[in-house]
Amino acid sequence: MGAGYAADQPGFAVPAGRAAREIVARSADFLADRAVLSPVLLVLPAALLLLLACQEDRRRRTAWAALAVAAGVVGLGAVVVQGNWFAYHAAALPVGAAAVWGLAVARWYGVRGRVPAGLVGVSGVLAVLAPLYSLAPSGLQRSSVVWVWGGIALGAALLDVRGAGRGGPGSRVPAALVGVGLAAVAVWPSAPHLMDRGKVGETNSAYLRVSEEKAGAAAEVRRRLPDGALVQYFAFGDEAYFIGHASSCPYPIPTFLQRTRYLPDVSTLDSYAENARCLDEDPPRYAVLNRGWFPPAEIDRALARRIEARYDCPPAPVTRLVVCRLR
């Protein structure tokens, strides 16, 4: 891959000329989606507030705040640069949020002699509600609703700070259980697995079924390919993963080519040209096509003609993977 690969990725995520505005709006939606998948991320500002309140002086508070902001910018920046807005691209964010939550609760107990009841209480409610989010009416599956809960958590933390001198010590065991519950949300069968702007795409259990179906379809494709044969993929990444054959192309998943289905300007990017050269420079004898994800009739027309001239792909339903042969 060329040096411009990282710079090109945001270009195929949003239309040219609207990048800054679109990235800010998309980032807000993405963080809301990610917070439903990992609600510990939603209570991060609240936990950070308590952690800052426990610091001895302004210098320490400033240092902790700067560290948190820098970590958040780097974590979200990795998502923006890659430009796909996949939840796993932000895997570091909930890990960092969990660390801050645990540190805030422990530090608060150590300094104040009691658990932060507000933060722990709201966290417990979120640990229960998040796996049920997929059952919520469509009108409530909105990024704005998610952010309201983040505001509630922040308000609860403010109450903890204002009432720091009141109340008994409380037990640390419930707080520990709530922390475990927040972390466990991601693996509940009913919990959302795929989100898009507040809407649930698939739950964990549904995603598992789809993955098993893709693995079965990939096994059928493998039976039609010689052992060790190199493959040019016109298919999604997990399908290539399940098929398991290597690709000679530096861009094994043709994301830049596929994006011309939505954004014609992608064809002007350097990475698009590098990806497309795989059709001309020693192409493999076999290709795998998913017409549902990579429809030849909807991508860049010149590219579609090059693919048709290079590979013979049998007709099949759009939901079925097909093996194409070099002409």
Short mmCIF file of C-alpha atoms in Angstrom, two decimals:
data_model
loop_
_atom_site.label_atom_id
_atom_site.label_comp_id
_atom_site.label_asym_id
_atom_site.label_seq_id
_atom_site.Cartn_x
_atom_site.Cartn_y
_atom_site.Cartn_z
CA MET A 1 0.00 0.00 0.00
CA GLY A 2 1.16 3.50 -0.77
CA ALA A 3 2.00 6.21 1.73
CA GLY A 4 -1.28 7.98 0.96
CA TYR A 5 -3.41 5.07 2.19
CA ALA A 6 -4.12 6.55 5.63
CA ALA A 7 -4.75 10.00 4.18
CA ASP A 8 -7.15 8.58 1.58
CA GLN A 9 -9.35 6.64 3.99
CA PRO A 10 -11.35 9.61 5.31
CA GLY A 11 -11.91 10.57 1.68
CA PHE A 12 -14.02 7.50 1.01
CA ALA A 13 -15.96 7.84 4.23
CA VAL A 14 -17.57 11.22 3.50
CA PRO A 15 -18.24 13.28 0.37
CA ALA A 16 -15.54 15.69 -0.71
CA GLY A 17 -16.07 19.28 0.44
CA ARG A 18 -18.10 18.30 3.50
CA ALA A 19 -15.45 16.37 5.39
CA ALA A 20 -15.13 18.48 8.52
CA ARG A 21 -18.86 18.91 9.13
CA GLU A 22 -19.65 15.30 8.30
CA ILE A 23 -16.84 13.92 10.44
CA VAL A 24 -17.96 15.88 13.51
CA ALA A 25 -21.57 14.75 13.13
CA ARG A 26 -20.57 11.19 12.33
CA SER A 27 -18.24 11.09 15.32
CA ALA A 28 -21.07 12.08 17.67
CA ASP A 29 -23.28 9.32 16.28
CA PHE A 30 -20.45 6.82 16.37
CA LEU A 31 -19.65 7.52 20.02
CA ALA A 32 -23.32 7.10 20.92
CA ASP A 33 -23.41 3.78 19.08
CA ARG A 34 -20.21 2.64 20.75
CA ALA A 35 -21.58 3.65 24.14
CA VAL A 36 -24.58 1.36 23.69
CA LEU A 37 -22.26 -1.53 22.87
CA SER A 38 -20.04 -0.65 25.85
CA PRO A 39 -21.98 1.55 28.31
CA VAL A 40 -18.88 2.12 30.41
CA LEU A 41 -17.97 4.59 27.67
CA LEU A 42 -21.18 6.51 28.35
CA VAL A 43 -20.27 7.07 32.00
CA LEU A 44 -16.67 8.04 31.21
CA PRO A 45 -17.23 11.82 31.65
CA ALA A 46 -18.93 11.17 34.98
CA ALA A 47 -16.14 8.89 36.17
CA LEU A 48 -13.54 11.41 35.04
CA LEU A 49 -15.33 14.14 37.00
CA LEU A 50 -15.06 12.10 40.21
CA LEU A 51 -11.45 11.26 39.52
CA LEU A 52 -10.60 14.94 39.06
CA ALA A 53 -12.50 15.84 42.22
CA CYS A 54 -10.24 13.50 44.18
CA GLN A 55 -7.01 15.18 43.09
CA GLU A 56 -5.13 17.26 45.62
CA ASP A 57 -4.43 20.35 43.54
CA ARG A 58 -5.13 22.05 40.23
CA ARG A 59 -1.91 20.82 38.65
CA ARG A 60 -2.89 17.19 39.16
CA ARG A 61 -6.42 17.83 37.92
CA THR A 62 -5.07 19.52 34.81
CA ALA A 63 -2.67 16.66 34.14
CA TRP A 64 -5.40 14.03 34.47
CA ALA A 65 -7.80 16.02 32.29
CA ALA A 66 -5.16 16.54 29.61
CA LEU A 67 -4.27 12.85 29.63
CA ALA A 68 -7.92 11.85 29.28
CA VAL A 69 -8.54 14.28 26.43
CA ALA A 70 -5.39 13.17 24.60
CA ALA A 71 -6.32 9.49 24.94
CA GLY A 72 -9.83 10.20 23.70
CA VAL A 73 -8.59 12.16 20.70
CA VAL A 74 -6.16 9.39 19.75
CA GLY A 75 -8.80 6.69 20.21
CA LEU A 76 -11.42 8.49 18.13
CA GLY A 77 -8.81 9.69 15.66
CA ALA A 78 -7.98 6.09 14.80
CA VAL A 79 -11.62 5.62 13.81
CA VAL A 80 -11.80 8.81 11.76
CA VAL A 81 -8.57 8.08 9.88
CA GLN A 82 -9.70 4.58 8.93
CA GLY A 83 -12.98 6.07 7.77
CA ASN A 84 -15.15 2.95 8.04
CA TRP A 85 -16.78 3.73 11.40
CA PHE A 86 -16.58 0.11 12.50
CA ALA A 87 -17.08 -0.36 16.24
CA TYR A 88 -13.96 -2.48 16.65
CA HIS A 89 -11.79 0.35 15.36
CA ALA A 90 -12.51 2.04 18.70
CA ALA A 91 -11.76 -1.02 20.82
CA ALA A 92 -9.32 0.99 22.92
CA LEU A 93 -11.94 3.51 24.04
CA PRO A 94 -14.06 1.25 26.29
CA VAL A 95 -10.90 -0.32 27.72
CA GLY A 96 -9.65 3.11 28.73
CA ALA A 97 -13.10 4.08 30.01
CA ALA A 98 -13.27 0.96 32.17
CA ALA A 99 -9.87 1.79 33.65
CA VAL A 100 -10.98 5.34 34.47
CA TRP A 101 -14.26 4.08 35.97
CA GLY A 102 -12.49 1.59 38.22
CA LEU A 103 -9.85 4.09 39.24
CA ALA A 104 -12.46 6.77 39.96
CA VAL A 105 -14.56 4.49 42.17
CA ALA A 106 -11.51 3.19 44.04
CA ARG A 107 -9.97 6.64 44.44
CA TRP A 108 -13.27 8.12 45.61
CA TYR A 109 -13.63 5.41 48.23
CA GLY A 110 -10.06 5.90 49.36
CA VAL A 111 -10.39 9.68 49.70
CA ARG A 112 -14.03 10.03 50.80
CA GLY A 113 -14.45 6.74 52.63
CA ARG A 114 -17.59 5.80 50.70
CA VAL A 115 -18.63 4.60 47.26
CA PRO A 116 -19.92 7.21 44.77
CA ALA A 117 -23.55 6.13 44.98
CA GLY A 118 -24.74 8.32 42.11
CA LEU A 119 -22.22 7.07 39.57
CA VAL A 120 -22.51 3.46 40.68
CA GLY A 121 -26.31 3.62 40.68
CA VAL A 122 -26.61 5.00 37.15
CA SER A 123 -23.93 2.58 35.96
CA GLY A 124 -25.96 -0.29 37.36
CA VAL A 125 -29.09 0.89 35.57
CA LEU A 126 -27.18 1.14 32.28
CA ALA A 127 -25.72 -2.34 32.77
CA VAL A 128 -29.29 -3.66 32.94
CA LEU A 129 -30.83 -1.53 30.18
CA ALA A 130 -28.09 -1.74 27.54
CA PRO A 131 -28.68 -5.44 26.70
CA LEU A 132 -32.39 -4.57 26.27
CA TYR A 133 -31.76 -1.62 23.96
CA SER A 134 -32.55 -3.71 20.88
CA LEU A 135 -36.09 -4.20 22.24
CA ALA A 136 -36.74 -0.46 22.52
CA PRO A 137 -39.22 1.13 20.07
CA SER A 138 -37.62 2.52 16.95
CA GLY A 139 -38.41 6.06 18.05
CA LEU A 140 -36.23 5.63 21.13
CA GLN A 141 -33.29 4.16 19.25
CA ARG A 142 -31.62 7.51 18.67
CA SER A 143 -28.21 8.93 19.37
CA SER A 144 -29.84 11.80 21.24
CA VAL A 145 -31.51 9.39 23.67
CA VAL A 146 -28.15 7.76 24.35
CA TRP A 147 -26.57 11.13 25.07
CA VAL A 148 -29.40 11.95 27.50
CA TRP A 149 -28.31 8.95 29.56
CA GLY A 150 -24.77 10.23 29.45
CA GLY A 151 -26.06 13.52 30.84
CA ILE A 152 -27.93 11.68 33.59
CA ALA A 153 -24.71 9.90 34.57
CA LEU A 154 -22.85 13.20 34.65
CA GLY A 155 -25.59 14.73 36.79
CA ALA A 156 -25.39 11.81 39.22
CA ALA A 157 -21.64 12.33 39.51
CA LEU A 158 -22.21 16.02 40.25
CA LEU A 159 -24.54 15.01 43.07
CA ASP A 160 -21.80 12.73 44.39
CA VAL A 161 -19.39 15.66 44.42
CA ARG A 162 -21.85 18.01 46.10
CA GLY A 163 -22.74 15.43 48.74
CA ALA A 164 -19.18 14.24 49.32
CA GLY A 165 -19.34 14.81 53.06
CA ARG A 166 -22.64 13.04 53.65
CA GLY A 167 -23.65 9.40 53.92
CA GLY A 168 -22.10 6.26 55.30
CA PRO A 169 -19.25 4.27 53.79
CA GLY A 170 -21.37 1.73 51.95
CA SER A 171 -20.17 -1.61 50.63
CA ARG A 172 -17.58 -1.96 47.90
CA VAL A 173 -19.03 -5.27 46.72
CA PRO A 174 -22.04 -3.77 44.87
CA ALA A 175 -19.72 -1.31 43.13
CA ALA A 176 -17.50 -4.17 41.99
CA LEU A 177 -20.52 -6.10 40.71
CA VAL A 178 -21.72 -3.07 38.78
CA GLY A 179 -18.28 -2.75 37.20
CA VAL A 180 -18.41 -6.38 36.11
CA GLY A 181 -21.94 -5.84 34.80
CA LEU A 182 -20.85 -2.89 32.68
CA ALA A 183 -18.08 -4.97 31.13
CA ALA A 184 -20.37 -7.97 30.57
CA VAL A 185 -22.91 -6.04 28.48
CA ALA A 186 -20.86 -6.63 25.33
CA VAL A 187 -21.30 -10.42 25.49
CA TRP A 188 -25.02 -10.75 26.32
CA PRO A 189 -26.84 -12.55 23.45
CA SER A 190 -29.56 -9.88 23.34
CA ALA A 191 -27.15 -6.95 23.44
CA PRO A 192 -26.62 -4.96 20.22
CA HIS A 193 -23.63 -5.96 18.13
CA LEU A 194 -23.99 -3.63 15.15
CA MET A 195 -25.27 -0.06 15.45
CA ASP A 196 -25.80 2.77 13.00
CA ARG A 197 -26.82 6.22 14.21
CA GLY A 198 -28.68 4.86 17.20
CA LYS A 199 -30.44 2.03 15.36
CA VAL A 200 -29.65 -1.59 16.13
CA GLY A 201 -28.50 -3.53 13.09
CA GLU A 202 -27.96 -6.91 14.70
CA THR A 203 -27.79 -8.36 18.18
CA ASN A 204 -24.96 -10.61 19.29
CA SER A 205 -27.05 -13.74 18.76
CA ALA A 206 -28.17 -12.62 15.28
CA TYR A 207 -24.59 -11.76 14.32
CA LEU A 208 -23.48 -15.22 15.41
CA ARG A 209 -26.09 -16.82 13.15
CA VAL A 210 -25.03 -14.67 10.20
CA SER A 211 -21.37 -15.51 10.82
CA GLU A 212 -22.17 -19.22 10.83
CA GLU A 213 -24.02 -18.82 7.52
CA LYS A 214 -21.06 -16.96 6.02
CA ALA A 215 -18.70 -19.65 7.23
CA GLY A 216 -20.86 -22.26 5.50
CA ALA A 217 -20.92 -20.27 2.25
CA ALA A 218 -17.15 -19.83 2.45
CA ALA A 219 -16.67 -23.58 2.88
CA GLU A 220 -18.59 -24.12 -0.36
CA VAL A 221 -16.34 -21.60 -2.14
CA ARG A 222 -13.21 -23.33 -0.81
CA ARG A 223 -14.37 -26.59 -2.35
CA ARG A 224 -14.35 -24.89 -5.76
CA LEU A 225 -10.85 -23.46 -5.37
CA PRO A 226 -7.59 -25.42 -5.74
CA ASP A 227 -5.57 -25.73 -2.56
CA GLY A 228 -3.31 -22.72 -2.10
CA ALA A 229 -4.77 -20.79 -5.03
CA LEU A 230 -4.40 -17.02 -4.84
CA VAL A 231 -7.66 -15.09 -5.03
CA GLN A 232 -8.74 -11.61 -6.08
CA TYR A 233 -11.56 -10.69 -3.70
CA PHE A 234 -14.57 -8.62 -4.67
CA ALA A 235 -16.18 -9.46 -1.35
CA PHE A 236 -16.43 -8.18 2.20
CA GLY A 237 -13.65 -8.71 4.72
CA ASP A 238 -15.21 -11.41 6.88
CA GLU A 239 -16.04 -13.45 3.78
CA ALA A 240 -12.40 -13.35 2.71
CA TYR A 241 -11.46 -14.33 6.26
CA PHE A 242 -13.72 -17.38 6.23
CA ILE A 243 -12.58 -18.43 2.75
CA GLY A 244 -9.00 -18.25 3.94
CA HIS A 245 -7.18 -18.04 0.59
CA ALA A 246 -4.44 -15.45 0.30
CA SER A 247 -4.58 -12.58 -2.17
CA SER A 248 -1.67 -11.27 -4.20
CA CYS A 249 -3.17 -7.77 -4.12
CA PRO A 250 -1.80 -5.29 -1.55
CA TYR A 251 -5.46 -4.38 -1.01
CA PRO A 252 -6.97 -7.80 -0.26
CA ILE A 253 -10.35 -6.24 0.49
CA PRO A 254 -11.36 -3.86 -2.35
CA THR A 255 -12.92 -1.19 -0.16
CA PHE A 256 -11.69 1.68 -2.32
CA LEU A 257 -13.15 0.06 -5.43
CA GLN A 258 -16.45 -0.74 -3.74
CA ARG A 259 -16.90 2.80 -2.39
CA THR A 260 -17.44 4.13 -5.91
CA ARG A 261 -20.89 2.60 -5.52
CA TYR A 262 -21.73 5.54 -3.25
CA LEU A 263 -19.00 8.15 -3.78
CA PRO A 264 -17.78 8.58 -7.38
CA ASP A 265 -14.97 10.91 -6.24
CA VAL A 266 -13.19 7.95 -4.64
CA SER A 267 -11.95 7.02 -8.13
CA THR A 268 -9.66 10.08 -8.00
CA LEU A 269 -7.73 8.83 -4.94
CA ASP A 270 -4.23 7.38 -5.24
CA SER A 271 -5.23 4.33 -3.20
CA TYR A 272 -8.06 3.62 -5.63
CA ALA A 273 -5.58 3.55 -8.52
CA GLU A 274 -3.22 1.28 -6.55
CA ASN A 275 -6.09 -1.07 -5.73
CA ALA A 276 -7.30 -1.13 -9.34
CA ARG A 277 -3.82 -2.02 -10.65
CA CYS A 278 -4.29 -5.46 -9.13
CA LEU A 279 -6.56 -6.19 -12.10
CA ASP A 280 -3.72 -5.61 -14.55
CA GLU A 281 -0.51 -6.61 -12.77
CA ASP A 282 -0.34 -10.39 -12.62
CA PRO A 283 -3.96 -10.97 -11.54
CA PRO A 284 -4.68 -14.36 -9.90
CA ARG A 285 -6.53 -17.05 -11.81
CA TYR A 286 -9.51 -16.88 -9.47
CA ALA A 287 -11.71 -14.17 -8.02
CA VAL A 288 -14.55 -14.33 -5.52
CA LEU A 289 -17.47 -11.97 -6.08
CA ASN A 290 -20.26 -10.92 -3.74
CA ARG A 291 -22.71 -9.05 -5.98
CA GLY A 292 -24.68 -7.86 -2.96
CA TRP A 293 -21.73 -5.93 -1.53
CA PHE A 294 -19.81 -5.34 -4.77
CA PRO A 295 -22.47 -4.94 -7.50
CA PRO A 296 -20.72 -4.51 -10.88
CA ALA A 297 -23.67 -2.52 -12.24
CA GLU A 298 -23.38 0.12 -9.50
CA ILE A 299 -19.64 0.71 -9.14
CA ASP A 300 -17.51 2.94 -11.38
CA ARG A 301 -18.39 1.97 -14.96
CA ALA A 302 -14.82 1.94 -16.26
CA LEU A 303 -13.82 -0.29 -13.36
CA ALA A 304 -16.74 -2.63 -13.99
CA ARG A 305 -15.67 -3.00 -17.63
CA ARG A 306 -12.10 -3.82 -16.56
CA ILE A 307 -13.33 -6.51 -14.19
CA GLU A 308 -15.64 -7.98 -16.83
CA ALA A 309 -12.80 -8.04 -19.35
CA ARG A 310 -10.50 -9.76 -16.86
CA TYR A 311 -12.79 -12.29 -15.14
CA ASP A 312 -15.64 -14.54 -16.20
CA CYS A 313 -18.16 -14.56 -13.34
CA PRO A 314 -21.13 -16.94 -13.60
CA PRO A 315 -24.63 -15.58 -12.95
CA ALA A 316 -26.00 -16.19 -9.46
CA PRO A 317 -28.31 -14.57 -6.89
CA VAL A 318 -26.85 -11.47 -5.26
CA THR A 319 -26.83 -13.25 -1.91
CA ARG A 320 -24.48 -15.97 -3.15
CA LEU A 321 -20.70 -15.89 -3.46
CA VAL A 322 -19.44 -16.87 -6.91
CA VAL A 323 -16.02 -18.03 -8.09
CA CYS A 324 -14.81 -16.18 -11.18
CA ARG A 325 -12.07 -17.39 -13.52
CA LEU A 326 -9.44 -15.41 -15.35
CA ARG A 327 -10.32 -15.07 -19.03
#
